[in-house]
Amino acid sequence: MAKPAVIIIGAGLGGLSTGIYARMNGYQCRIYEHARHPGGVASEWKRRGYTIDGGIHFYMGWRPGRPDHDIYWELGINQEDQYVEITNYGRFLDPSQNRTFDITQDLDQLATTMKRISPKDSTFINKIIKGARAFRHSNMTVSMEKPPDMSRWWDTLSMMFKMKGTLRYFSGWYLQPLDEATRELHDPWLAHVFKHLFLPEVPVVFVMIILGALSGGNMAVRKDGSGGFARALEKRYLDLGGEITYGSTVEKILVEKDKAVGVRLSEGEEYRADHIVSAADGYSTLYDLIGGKYLTAELKKLHEEWPLWKPVVLINYGVTRDFSNEPSILMLKPTSNTEAGYLSSDCWVIRIFNYCSECAPAGRTLVQVMIESQWKPWKVLREDKEAYKEEKEKTSKEVLERLNDVWPGIRDQVEMTNVATPYTWWRYTRNRRGSFEGFAVTDKIFTTQVKRTLPGLDNFFMAGQWVVPGGGVIPTLVSGKHAAMLMCRRDGKTFRVTS
């Protein structure tokens, strides 16, 4: 008897994870991927001797011995020699006031430094640090042991028991956005730092989780970057016998008698399978590939009303300069606004790839600036290719001038420039409106569960960042495991994990 076949749409983290777990359980698998490389939003590209990493900023769960490290072993991404522990989350810079602030792994030192800046804000600081300590050894996968489609009330009780040490932080004051919580701070500089520890709209508890992982030694960067991470997943999938077709865009999911039976590619070819899993953009999957059918009211509200991650502009510079003494991430408060690039943030995230030997030739460094922007202006501008090119060039020049305030002389040391816009993001990932990830991180991510199946449509499943609001590496990887679990349940098979 032939093994049941699965078609997976998308070779991002969710799609590759789905394929790996499906192969472990005896399914024949083929992934169709729009781009020509694995990773999805965890992507990389090459320019003039530099490898540009446009994806994952840090990896949680990387440390062996942690409960949330099991998935690293299962998926073949446990190359210990590739991970570098983060001891400094980032350095905040304000050149106009000659101020800096490091977010250190040592919570006691962090609290002391903050209180020295603003003794009046000690109560606020103590609450944040106490919460961070509670999350030092928390398990990120404890709330994701089963997909929502398979969870029962006793699973919820079990989860709550396992989270008893941190459960109190998922209510009340801790769920308000940083933008609101920081208004009670007396010191403007400290308020700026707290507000931009991640994004202003994320709930307070979210940064407690980050600081907890940082202080617990459970946060790292990867020497071979997002591309290396994606390639490790790809290798695991291929070693298990899976197949991938790159440069293939799925145009339609074929449905017959309320069963998903195959896919049609943009070139017209049709392929059949017993199960279809979409790990592609959620909105496109539901409204384009399936035609808006089988949607629940909850799903419609989610995809039509929920805010998305804001799109960004990534400005990359290849610099003939040594940055070995800098932290890998800096948060810059620019000295003045820029007129180019439709930029919309007063805090620029700068990534220094001083840990990645593959990212730059010897003696050089890749420096990347990530700034929130807007989707519609870039989409409209793209219709005039020359104007689009000019705007990118103007943006890179103006941003470089602000970097020169921090590192005098850098403007003359740049030998490679590359700008990726929200349109670039959409072009290669098909993420809705050029969103950097999926749904925005708000307080609702902790109380909203998205089922991986659609009522009335058999043999269809979803995986990826659009079924785990808030996204993140581990939740996205777990979503692939969930899709395989649901396939096994559908076919009356016992789900298993093999080495």
Short mmCIF file of C-alpha atoms in Angstrom, two decimals:
data_model
loop_
_atom_site.label_atom_id
_atom_site.label_comp_id
_atom_site.label_asym_id
_atom_site.label_seq_id
_atom_site.Cartn_x
_atom_site.Cartn_y
_atom_site.Cartn_z
CA MET A 1 0.00 0.00 0.00
CA ALA A 2 1.36 3.43 -0.98
CA LYS A 3 2.22 5.82 1.82
CA PRO A 4 -0.23 8.74 2.22
CA ALA A 5 1.07 11.84 0.41
CA VAL A 6 1.24 15.37 1.75
CA ILE A 7 1.73 18.63 -0.13
CA ILE A 8 3.07 21.50 1.97
CA ILE A 9 2.87 25.09 0.78
CA GLY A 10 5.90 27.09 1.89
CA ALA A 11 9.44 26.17 2.96
CA GLY A 12 9.63 28.60 5.83
CA LEU A 13 10.14 27.42 9.41
CA GLY A 14 6.55 26.19 9.72
CA GLY A 15 6.56 24.34 6.42
CA LEU A 16 9.92 22.65 6.97
CA SER A 17 8.91 21.66 10.50
CA THR A 18 5.66 20.17 9.18
CA GLY A 19 7.61 18.19 6.60
CA ILE A 20 10.07 16.83 9.15
CA TYR A 21 7.40 15.59 11.54
CA ALA A 22 5.28 14.24 8.68
CA ARG A 23 8.25 12.24 7.38
CA MET A 24 8.86 10.89 10.89
CA ASN A 25 5.31 9.52 10.73
CA GLY A 26 5.58 7.86 7.36
CA TYR A 27 4.05 10.45 5.03
CA GLN A 28 5.41 11.14 1.56
CA CYS A 29 6.04 14.89 1.44
CA ARG A 30 6.69 17.53 -1.16
CA ILE A 31 7.02 21.24 -0.35
CA TYR A 32 6.27 23.88 -2.99
CA GLU A 33 8.09 27.12 -2.23
CA HIS A 34 7.59 30.47 -3.99
CA ALA A 35 11.19 31.59 -3.42
CA ARG A 36 14.38 29.83 -4.48
CA HIS A 37 15.69 29.12 -1.00
CA PRO A 38 14.37 27.88 2.36
CA GLY A 39 13.50 30.00 5.37
CA GLY A 40 10.59 32.25 4.40
CA VAL A 41 10.95 35.41 6.50
CA ALA A 42 14.10 33.86 8.02
CA SER A 43 15.94 34.68 4.84
CA GLU A 44 19.37 35.67 3.58
CA TRP A 45 20.76 37.02 0.32
CA LYS A 46 24.20 37.81 -1.10
CA ARG A 47 25.57 41.10 -2.38
CA ARG A 48 29.17 41.83 -3.42
CA GLY A 49 30.81 39.32 -1.09
CA TYR A 50 28.45 39.97 1.84
CA THR A 51 25.71 37.63 3.08
CA ILE A 52 22.77 39.67 4.31
CA ASP A 53 20.71 38.14 7.11
CA GLY A 54 17.20 39.55 7.04
CA GLY A 55 15.62 37.19 9.53
CA ILE A 56 15.90 35.89 13.08
CA HIS A 57 17.38 38.27 15.67
CA PHE A 58 17.85 35.75 18.48
CA TYR A 59 17.18 32.12 19.36
CA MET A 60 15.48 31.09 22.59
CA GLY A 61 15.54 27.46 23.66
CA TRP A 62 19.00 26.87 22.20
CA ARG A 63 20.65 25.72 25.44
CA PRO A 64 20.86 21.93 25.96
CA GLY A 65 19.12 20.67 29.06
CA ARG A 66 16.26 23.13 28.82
CA PRO A 67 12.73 21.70 28.37
CA ASP A 68 12.17 23.83 25.27
CA HIS A 69 15.40 22.50 23.71
CA ASP A 70 13.81 19.17 22.79
CA ILE A 71 12.42 20.60 19.58
CA TYR A 72 15.94 21.61 18.52
CA TRP A 73 17.01 17.97 18.73
CA GLU A 74 13.93 16.71 16.95
CA LEU A 75 14.33 19.13 14.04
CA GLY A 76 18.11 18.85 13.63
CA ILE A 77 18.89 22.45 14.56
CA ASN A 78 20.93 21.61 17.66
CA GLN A 79 24.38 22.45 16.29
CA GLU A 80 25.84 23.68 19.60
CA ASP A 81 28.97 25.09 17.97
CA GLN A 82 26.86 27.50 15.89
CA TYR A 83 25.15 29.26 18.81
CA VAL A 84 26.71 32.18 20.69
CA GLU A 85 25.08 33.11 23.99
CA ILE A 86 23.85 36.69 24.23
CA THR A 87 25.05 38.37 27.43
CA ASN A 88 24.13 41.90 26.32
CA TYR A 89 20.64 42.17 24.81
CA GLY A 90 21.48 45.51 23.28
CA ARG A 91 22.88 48.98 23.77
CA PHE A 92 20.63 52.03 23.65
CA LEU A 93 22.26 55.09 22.09
CA ASP A 94 21.28 58.75 22.21
CA PRO A 95 24.07 60.70 20.44
CA SER A 96 22.36 64.05 20.93
CA GLN A 97 22.69 63.69 24.71
CA ASN A 98 25.81 61.49 24.64
CA ARG A 99 23.93 58.75 26.51
CA THR A 100 24.22 54.97 26.33
CA PHE A 101 22.52 52.16 28.22
CA ASP A 102 23.33 48.44 28.08
CA ILE A 103 20.69 45.78 28.79
CA THR A 104 22.88 43.29 30.59
CA GLN A 105 22.33 39.64 31.47
CA ASP A 106 22.91 40.45 35.15
CA LEU A 107 19.50 41.54 36.44
CA ASP A 108 20.91 42.92 39.70
CA GLN A 109 23.33 45.12 37.80
CA LEU A 110 20.57 46.15 35.41
CA ALA A 111 18.28 47.17 38.26
CA THR A 112 21.05 49.10 40.02
CA THR A 113 21.93 51.04 36.87
CA MET A 114 18.29 51.91 36.20
CA LYS A 115 17.71 53.11 39.77
CA ARG A 116 20.83 55.22 39.57
CA ILE A 117 19.35 56.96 36.53
CA SER A 118 15.98 57.47 38.18
CA PRO A 119 15.52 56.59 41.89
CA LYS A 120 11.89 57.76 41.64
CA ASP A 121 11.13 54.87 39.29
CA SER A 122 12.32 52.13 41.65
CA THR A 123 8.83 50.61 42.07
CA PHE A 124 8.40 50.18 38.31
CA ILE A 125 11.91 48.77 37.95
CA ASN A 126 11.39 46.27 40.79
CA LYS A 127 8.20 44.95 39.20
CA ILE A 128 9.94 44.37 35.86
CA ILE A 129 12.98 42.68 37.41
CA LYS A 130 10.87 40.47 39.68
CA GLY A 131 8.85 39.31 36.68
CA ALA A 132 11.99 38.66 34.64
CA ARG A 133 13.38 36.46 37.42
CA ALA A 134 10.15 34.43 37.39
CA PHE A 135 10.69 33.66 33.71
CA ARG A 136 14.39 32.72 33.96
CA HIS A 137 13.71 29.00 33.63
CA SER A 138 10.24 28.97 32.10
CA ASN A 139 9.37 26.50 29.35
CA MET A 140 8.18 28.21 26.18
CA THR A 141 6.50 25.06 24.85
CA VAL A 142 4.39 24.26 27.92
CA SER A 143 1.33 26.00 26.47
CA MET A 144 1.77 24.31 23.09
CA GLU A 145 1.87 20.61 23.90
CA LYS A 146 -1.19 20.00 21.72
CA PRO A 147 -2.83 21.97 18.90
CA PRO A 148 -5.99 23.85 19.94
CA ASP A 149 -8.00 21.41 17.78
CA MET A 150 -6.98 18.55 20.13
CA SER A 151 -6.89 20.34 23.49
CA ARG A 152 -9.47 19.68 26.17
CA TRP A 153 -10.30 21.37 29.48
CA TRP A 154 -7.98 19.09 31.42
CA ASP A 155 -5.11 20.08 29.13
CA THR A 156 -5.76 23.70 30.06
CA LEU A 157 -5.72 22.84 33.77
CA SER A 158 -2.46 20.93 33.34
CA MET A 159 -0.91 23.88 31.51
CA MET A 160 -1.99 26.32 34.20
CA PHE A 161 -0.48 24.11 36.89
CA LYS A 162 2.84 23.96 35.07
CA MET A 163 2.79 27.75 34.69
CA LYS A 164 1.87 28.45 38.31
CA GLY A 165 5.09 30.37 38.92
CA THR A 166 4.39 32.86 36.12
CA LEU A 167 0.62 32.77 35.63
CA ARG A 168 0.01 35.97 37.61
CA TYR A 169 1.96 37.95 35.03
CA PHE A 170 -0.59 37.24 32.30
CA SER A 171 -3.22 39.60 33.69
CA GLY A 172 -3.83 43.17 34.84
CA TRP A 173 -0.98 45.67 34.79
CA TYR A 174 1.35 43.25 33.02
CA LEU A 175 -0.84 43.06 29.92
CA GLN A 176 -0.85 46.76 29.13
CA PRO A 177 1.32 47.90 26.20
CA LEU A 178 4.77 49.27 26.99
CA ASP A 179 3.72 52.52 25.36
CA GLU A 180 1.09 52.98 28.09
CA ALA A 181 2.98 51.48 31.03
CA THR A 182 6.01 53.70 30.52
CA ARG A 183 3.94 56.85 30.90
CA GLU A 184 4.14 56.41 34.67
CA LEU A 185 7.94 56.70 34.59
CA HIS A 186 9.50 59.97 35.72
CA ASP A 187 12.70 59.83 33.67
CA PRO A 188 12.24 60.32 29.85
CA TRP A 189 15.41 58.39 28.94
CA LEU A 190 14.42 55.40 31.06
CA ALA A 191 10.92 55.55 29.55
CA HIS A 192 12.46 55.49 26.05
CA VAL A 193 14.57 52.46 26.95
CA PHE A 194 11.68 50.47 28.43
CA LYS A 195 9.35 51.45 25.60
CA HIS A 196 11.76 50.09 23.00
CA LEU A 197 12.98 46.95 24.75
CA PHE A 198 10.99 45.25 22.01
CA LEU A 199 8.16 47.19 20.36
CA PRO A 200 6.03 49.91 22.03
CA GLU A 201 2.81 47.95 21.45
CA VAL A 202 3.87 44.70 23.15
CA PRO A 203 2.55 43.93 26.65
CA VAL A 204 4.82 44.40 29.65
CA VAL A 205 4.95 40.64 30.32
CA PHE A 206 6.51 40.08 26.91
CA VAL A 207 9.69 41.96 27.83
CA MET A 208 9.76 40.13 31.16
CA ILE A 209 9.90 36.88 29.19
CA ILE A 210 12.76 38.25 27.07
CA LEU A 211 14.73 39.52 30.07
CA GLY A 212 14.12 36.20 31.82
CA ALA A 213 15.51 34.24 28.88
CA LEU A 214 18.47 36.63 28.67
CA SER A 215 19.34 36.31 32.37
CA GLY A 216 18.81 32.54 32.27
CA GLY A 217 21.36 32.12 29.47
CA ASN A 218 18.67 30.94 27.07
CA MET A 219 19.12 33.53 24.33
CA ALA A 220 21.66 33.30 21.52
CA VAL A 221 22.66 34.40 18.05
CA ARG A 222 23.79 31.94 15.42
CA LYS A 223 27.17 32.16 13.68
CA ASP A 224 25.79 31.10 10.30
CA GLY A 225 22.71 33.30 10.70
CA SER A 226 19.11 32.72 9.70
CA GLY A 227 20.25 31.10 6.47
CA GLY A 228 22.25 28.48 8.35
CA PHE A 229 19.30 27.80 10.62
CA ALA A 230 16.97 27.33 7.64
CA ARG A 231 19.48 25.14 5.83
CA ALA A 232 19.79 22.90 8.90
CA LEU A 233 16.01 22.41 8.87
CA GLU A 234 16.10 21.77 5.14
CA LYS A 235 18.87 19.19 5.54
CA ARG A 236 16.94 17.36 8.26
CA TYR A 237 13.86 17.26 6.03
CA LEU A 238 15.76 16.05 2.96
CA ASP A 239 17.71 13.46 4.98
CA LEU A 240 14.36 12.02 6.08
CA GLY A 241 13.36 11.63 2.43
CA GLY A 242 11.29 14.77 1.90
CA GLU A 243 11.25 16.67 -1.40
CA ILE A 244 11.15 20.40 -2.18
CA THR A 245 10.39 22.27 -5.39
CA TYR A 246 11.64 25.86 -5.26
CA GLY A 247 10.48 28.68 -7.52
CA SER A 248 6.95 27.24 -7.52
CA THR A 249 4.03 29.45 -6.52
CA VAL A 250 0.80 27.74 -5.47
CA GLU A 251 -2.14 29.56 -7.03
CA LYS A 252 -5.05 27.46 -5.80
CA ILE A 253 -5.85 24.66 -3.37
CA LEU A 254 -8.00 22.10 -5.17
CA VAL A 255 -11.15 21.10 -3.30
CA GLU A 256 -13.57 18.34 -4.26
CA LYS A 257 -16.64 17.42 -2.21
CA ASP A 258 -15.31 19.44 0.75
CA LYS A 259 -11.94 17.69 0.70
CA ALA A 260 -8.58 19.28 -0.09
CA VAL A 261 -7.16 17.05 -2.83
CA GLY A 262 -4.27 18.96 -4.39
CA VAL A 263 -2.79 22.26 -5.58
CA ARG A 264 -2.54 24.21 -8.81
CA LEU A 265 0.67 26.14 -9.49
CA SER A 266 0.84 29.53 -11.19
CA GLU A 267 2.07 27.86 -14.40
CA GLY A 268 -1.04 25.70 -14.49
CA GLU A 269 0.32 22.35 -13.30
CA GLU A 270 -1.84 20.41 -10.85
CA TYR A 271 -0.63 17.95 -8.22
CA ARG A 272 -2.69 15.68 -6.00
CA ALA A 273 -2.16 14.49 -2.43
CA ASP A 274 -4.03 12.97 0.50
CA HIS A 275 -3.42 16.00 2.72
CA ILE A 276 -2.65 19.66 2.05
CA VAL A 277 -0.85 21.85 4.59
CA SER A 278 -0.48 25.58 4.04
CA ALA A 279 2.39 27.25 5.84
CA ALA A 280 2.06 30.30 3.59
CA ASP A 281 0.62 33.74 4.33
CA GLY A 282 -2.58 33.22 6.30
CA TYR A 283 -4.78 35.77 4.53
CA SER A 284 -3.71 34.61 1.06
CA THR A 285 -4.32 30.99 2.04
CA LEU A 286 -7.84 31.60 3.29
CA TYR A 287 -9.05 34.20 0.81
CA ASP A 288 -7.10 33.41 -2.36
CA LEU A 289 -6.05 29.76 -2.30
CA ILE A 290 -9.35 28.55 -0.82
CA GLY A 291 -11.54 31.40 -2.06
CA GLY A 292 -12.87 32.61 1.29
CA LYS A 293 -14.86 29.45 1.97
CA TYR A 294 -15.01 27.48 5.24
CA LEU A 295 -14.13 30.56 7.32
CA THR A 296 -15.42 30.93 10.86
CA ALA A 297 -16.45 34.32 12.24
CA GLU A 298 -13.39 34.19 14.52
CA LEU A 299 -11.01 33.65 11.61
CA LYS A 300 -12.59 36.44 9.57
CA LYS A 301 -12.24 38.84 12.47
CA LEU A 302 -8.66 37.76 13.07
CA HIS A 303 -7.52 38.30 9.49
CA GLU A 304 -9.57 41.39 8.76
CA GLU A 305 -9.25 43.33 12.02
CA TRP A 306 -6.13 42.28 13.93
CA PRO A 307 -3.07 44.51 13.55
CA LEU A 308 -0.05 43.10 11.75
CA TRP A 309 3.65 43.45 12.47
CA LYS A 310 4.60 46.77 10.97
CA PRO A 311 6.63 46.55 7.77
CA VAL A 312 10.25 47.63 7.89
CA VAL A 313 13.02 48.96 5.72
CA LEU A 314 16.31 47.09 6.06
CA ILE A 315 19.34 49.18 5.11
CA ASN A 316 22.48 47.05 4.87
CA TYR A 317 26.02 48.38 4.73
CA GLY A 318 29.20 46.48 4.03
CA VAL A 319 31.80 48.39 6.06
CA THR A 320 35.59 48.22 6.02
CA ARG A 321 35.75 48.54 9.78
CA ASP A 322 36.15 46.34 12.84
CA PHE A 323 33.13 46.26 15.17
CA SER A 324 34.30 43.41 17.40
CA ASN A 325 33.89 45.45 20.59
CA GLU A 326 30.26 46.39 19.91
CA PRO A 327 27.22 44.39 21.07
CA SER A 328 25.41 42.59 18.27
CA ILE A 329 22.34 44.82 18.60
CA LEU A 330 22.08 48.56 19.26
CA MET A 331 18.97 50.73 19.53
CA LEU A 332 19.65 54.19 18.16
CA LYS A 333 17.63 57.29 18.92
CA PRO A 334 18.45 59.29 15.78
CA THR A 335 19.60 62.88 16.18
CA SER A 336 16.98 64.06 13.68
CA ASN A 337 14.22 62.72 11.46
CA THR A 338 14.82 61.54 7.92
CA GLU A 339 12.69 62.70 5.02
CA ALA A 340 13.26 59.58 2.95
CA GLY A 341 11.98 56.01 3.23
CA TYR A 342 8.56 56.68 4.79
CA LEU A 343 10.17 55.84 8.15
CA SER A 344 8.01 55.95 11.27
CA SER A 345 10.06 55.15 14.38
CA ASP A 346 12.17 57.11 16.84
CA CYS A 347 14.22 54.00 17.64
CA TRP A 348 16.31 52.26 14.97
CA VAL A 349 17.47 48.71 15.52
CA ILE A 350 21.05 48.24 14.35
CA ARG A 351 22.43 44.74 13.95
CA ILE A 352 26.20 44.33 13.99
CA PHE A 353 27.09 40.94 12.49
CA ASN A 354 30.43 40.74 14.30
CA TYR A 355 29.72 37.11 15.28
CA CYS A 356 29.05 35.91 11.73
CA SER A 357 32.18 35.12 9.72
CA GLU A 358 30.06 34.25 6.67
CA CYS A 359 28.35 37.64 6.60
CA ALA A 360 31.37 39.69 5.52
CA PRO A 361 34.85 39.26 4.04
CA ALA A 362 37.79 39.26 6.46
CA GLY A 363 38.38 42.63 8.13
CA ARG A 364 34.92 43.88 7.20
CA THR A 365 31.51 43.93 8.91
CA LEU A 366 27.90 43.80 7.83
CA VAL A 367 25.90 46.54 9.57
CA GLN A 368 22.12 46.45 9.21
CA VAL A 369 19.61 49.12 10.22
CA MET A 370 15.98 48.09 10.66
CA ILE A 371 13.38 50.87 10.79
CA GLU A 372 9.60 50.65 10.81
CA SER A 373 8.05 51.99 7.63
CA GLN A 374 4.81 51.88 5.64
CA TRP A 375 3.46 49.42 3.08
CA LYS A 376 1.26 51.49 0.76
CA PRO A 377 3.72 54.25 -0.26
CA TRP A 378 6.40 51.71 -1.17
CA LYS A 379 3.88 49.58 -3.08
CA VAL A 380 2.70 52.58 -5.10
CA LEU A 381 6.24 53.84 -5.67
CA ARG A 382 7.34 50.43 -7.01
CA GLU A 383 5.22 51.07 -10.11
CA ASP A 384 7.86 53.64 -11.13
CA LYS A 385 11.08 51.64 -10.93
CA GLU A 386 13.36 54.64 -11.30
CA ALA A 387 11.61 56.61 -8.53
CA TYR A 388 11.66 53.47 -6.37
CA LYS A 389 15.42 53.11 -6.88
CA GLU A 390 16.02 56.79 -6.12
CA GLU A 391 14.02 56.58 -2.87
CA LYS A 392 16.05 53.60 -1.72
CA GLU A 393 19.31 55.43 -2.48
CA LYS A 394 18.13 58.55 -0.68
CA THR A 395 17.08 56.48 2.34
CA SER A 396 20.43 54.71 2.59
CA LYS A 397 22.32 58.03 2.40
CA GLU A 398 20.24 59.77 5.06
CA VAL A 399 20.42 56.81 7.44
CA LEU A 400 24.19 56.60 6.93
CA GLU A 401 24.51 60.22 8.03
CA ARG A 402 22.86 59.31 11.35
CA LEU A 403 25.24 56.36 11.75
CA ASN A 404 28.11 58.76 11.23
CA ASP A 405 26.99 60.53 14.43
CA VAL A 406 27.74 57.28 16.28
CA TRP A 407 30.80 56.08 14.36
CA PRO A 408 32.54 59.10 12.83
CA GLY A 409 34.06 58.27 9.46
CA ILE A 410 31.78 55.35 8.68
CA ARG A 411 30.26 57.15 5.71
CA ASP A 412 33.62 56.82 3.93
CA GLN A 413 34.06 53.16 4.85
CA VAL A 414 30.97 51.76 3.17
CA GLU A 415 31.70 49.59 0.12
CA MET A 416 28.32 47.84 -0.26
CA THR A 417 24.79 49.13 0.21
CA ASN A 418 21.57 47.17 -0.08
CA VAL A 419 18.06 48.30 0.80
CA ALA A 420 15.11 45.95 1.29
CA THR A 421 11.70 47.64 1.47
CA PRO A 422 8.29 46.34 2.54
CA TYR A 423 7.66 45.61 -1.13
CA THR A 424 10.83 43.49 -1.20
CA TRP A 425 9.50 41.57 1.80
CA TRP A 426 6.18 40.94 0.06
CA ARG A 427 7.85 39.99 -3.21
CA TYR A 428 9.92 37.20 -1.68
CA THR A 429 7.72 36.03 1.22
CA ARG A 430 4.21 37.03 0.11
CA ASN A 431 3.62 38.28 3.65
CA ARG A 432 0.49 40.38 3.70
CA ARG A 433 1.16 44.13 3.25
CA GLY A 434 4.88 43.47 3.51
CA SER A 435 4.53 42.64 7.21
CA PHE A 436 7.89 41.77 8.82
CA GLU A 437 6.26 38.82 10.59
CA GLY A 438 2.61 37.87 11.19
CA PHE A 439 0.11 39.31 13.64
CA ALA A 440 1.36 42.03 15.95
CA VAL A 441 2.36 41.13 19.50
CA THR A 442 -0.47 42.42 21.70
CA ASP A 443 -2.07 41.23 24.94
CA LYS A 444 -4.52 39.13 22.89
CA ILE A 445 -1.82 36.67 21.80
CA PHE A 446 -1.96 35.07 25.26
CA THR A 447 -5.70 34.39 25.13
CA THR A 448 -6.25 33.70 21.42
CA GLN A 449 -5.84 30.22 19.99
CA VAL A 450 -6.13 29.60 16.27
CA LYS A 451 -7.22 26.17 15.13
CA ARG A 452 -5.10 24.53 12.44
CA THR A 453 -8.12 23.10 10.60
CA LEU A 454 -11.19 24.62 8.93
CA PRO A 455 -14.72 23.39 9.74
CA GLY A 456 -16.21 21.51 6.82
CA LEU A 457 -12.95 21.11 4.89
CA ASP A 458 -11.35 17.70 5.24
CA ASN A 459 -7.66 16.87 4.76
CA PHE A 460 -6.53 20.51 5.11
CA PHE A 461 -4.27 21.93 7.81
CA MET A 462 -2.38 25.16 8.50
CA ALA A 463 1.01 25.84 10.05
CA GLY A 464 3.39 28.78 10.44
CA GLN A 465 3.35 32.18 12.09
CA TRP A 466 -0.25 32.98 11.09
CA VAL A 467 -1.70 30.27 13.36
CA VAL A 468 0.43 31.36 16.34
CA PRO A 469 -0.42 35.06 16.87
CA GLY A 470 2.74 36.91 17.88
CA GLY A 471 4.92 34.47 15.94
CA GLY A 472 8.41 33.64 17.13
CA VAL A 473 10.81 30.86 16.21
CA ILE A 474 9.70 28.16 18.67
CA PRO A 475 5.91 28.71 18.29
CA THR A 476 6.26 28.60 14.50
CA LEU A 477 8.29 25.38 14.66
CA VAL A 478 5.77 23.83 17.06
CA SER A 479 2.94 24.70 14.66
CA GLY A 480 4.49 22.30 12.15
CA LYS A 481 4.50 19.58 14.78
CA HIS A 482 0.84 20.31 15.44
CA ALA A 483 -0.04 19.93 11.75
CA ALA A 484 1.59 16.49 11.69
CA MET A 485 -0.20 15.49 14.91
CA LEU A 486 -3.54 16.44 13.35
CA MET A 487 -2.79 14.47 10.19
CA CYS A 488 -2.00 11.41 12.30
CA ARG A 489 -5.23 11.82 14.25
CA ARG A 490 -7.18 12.16 11.00
CA ASP A 491 -5.67 8.91 9.69
CA GLY A 492 -5.95 7.00 12.96
CA LYS A 493 -2.19 6.83 13.43
CA THR A 494 -0.15 7.22 16.61
CA PHE A 495 2.01 10.33 16.34
CA ARG A 496 5.67 9.64 17.00
CA VAL A 497 8.96 11.50 17.10
CA THR A 498 12.08 9.76 15.86
CA SER A 499 15.74 10.73 15.91
#
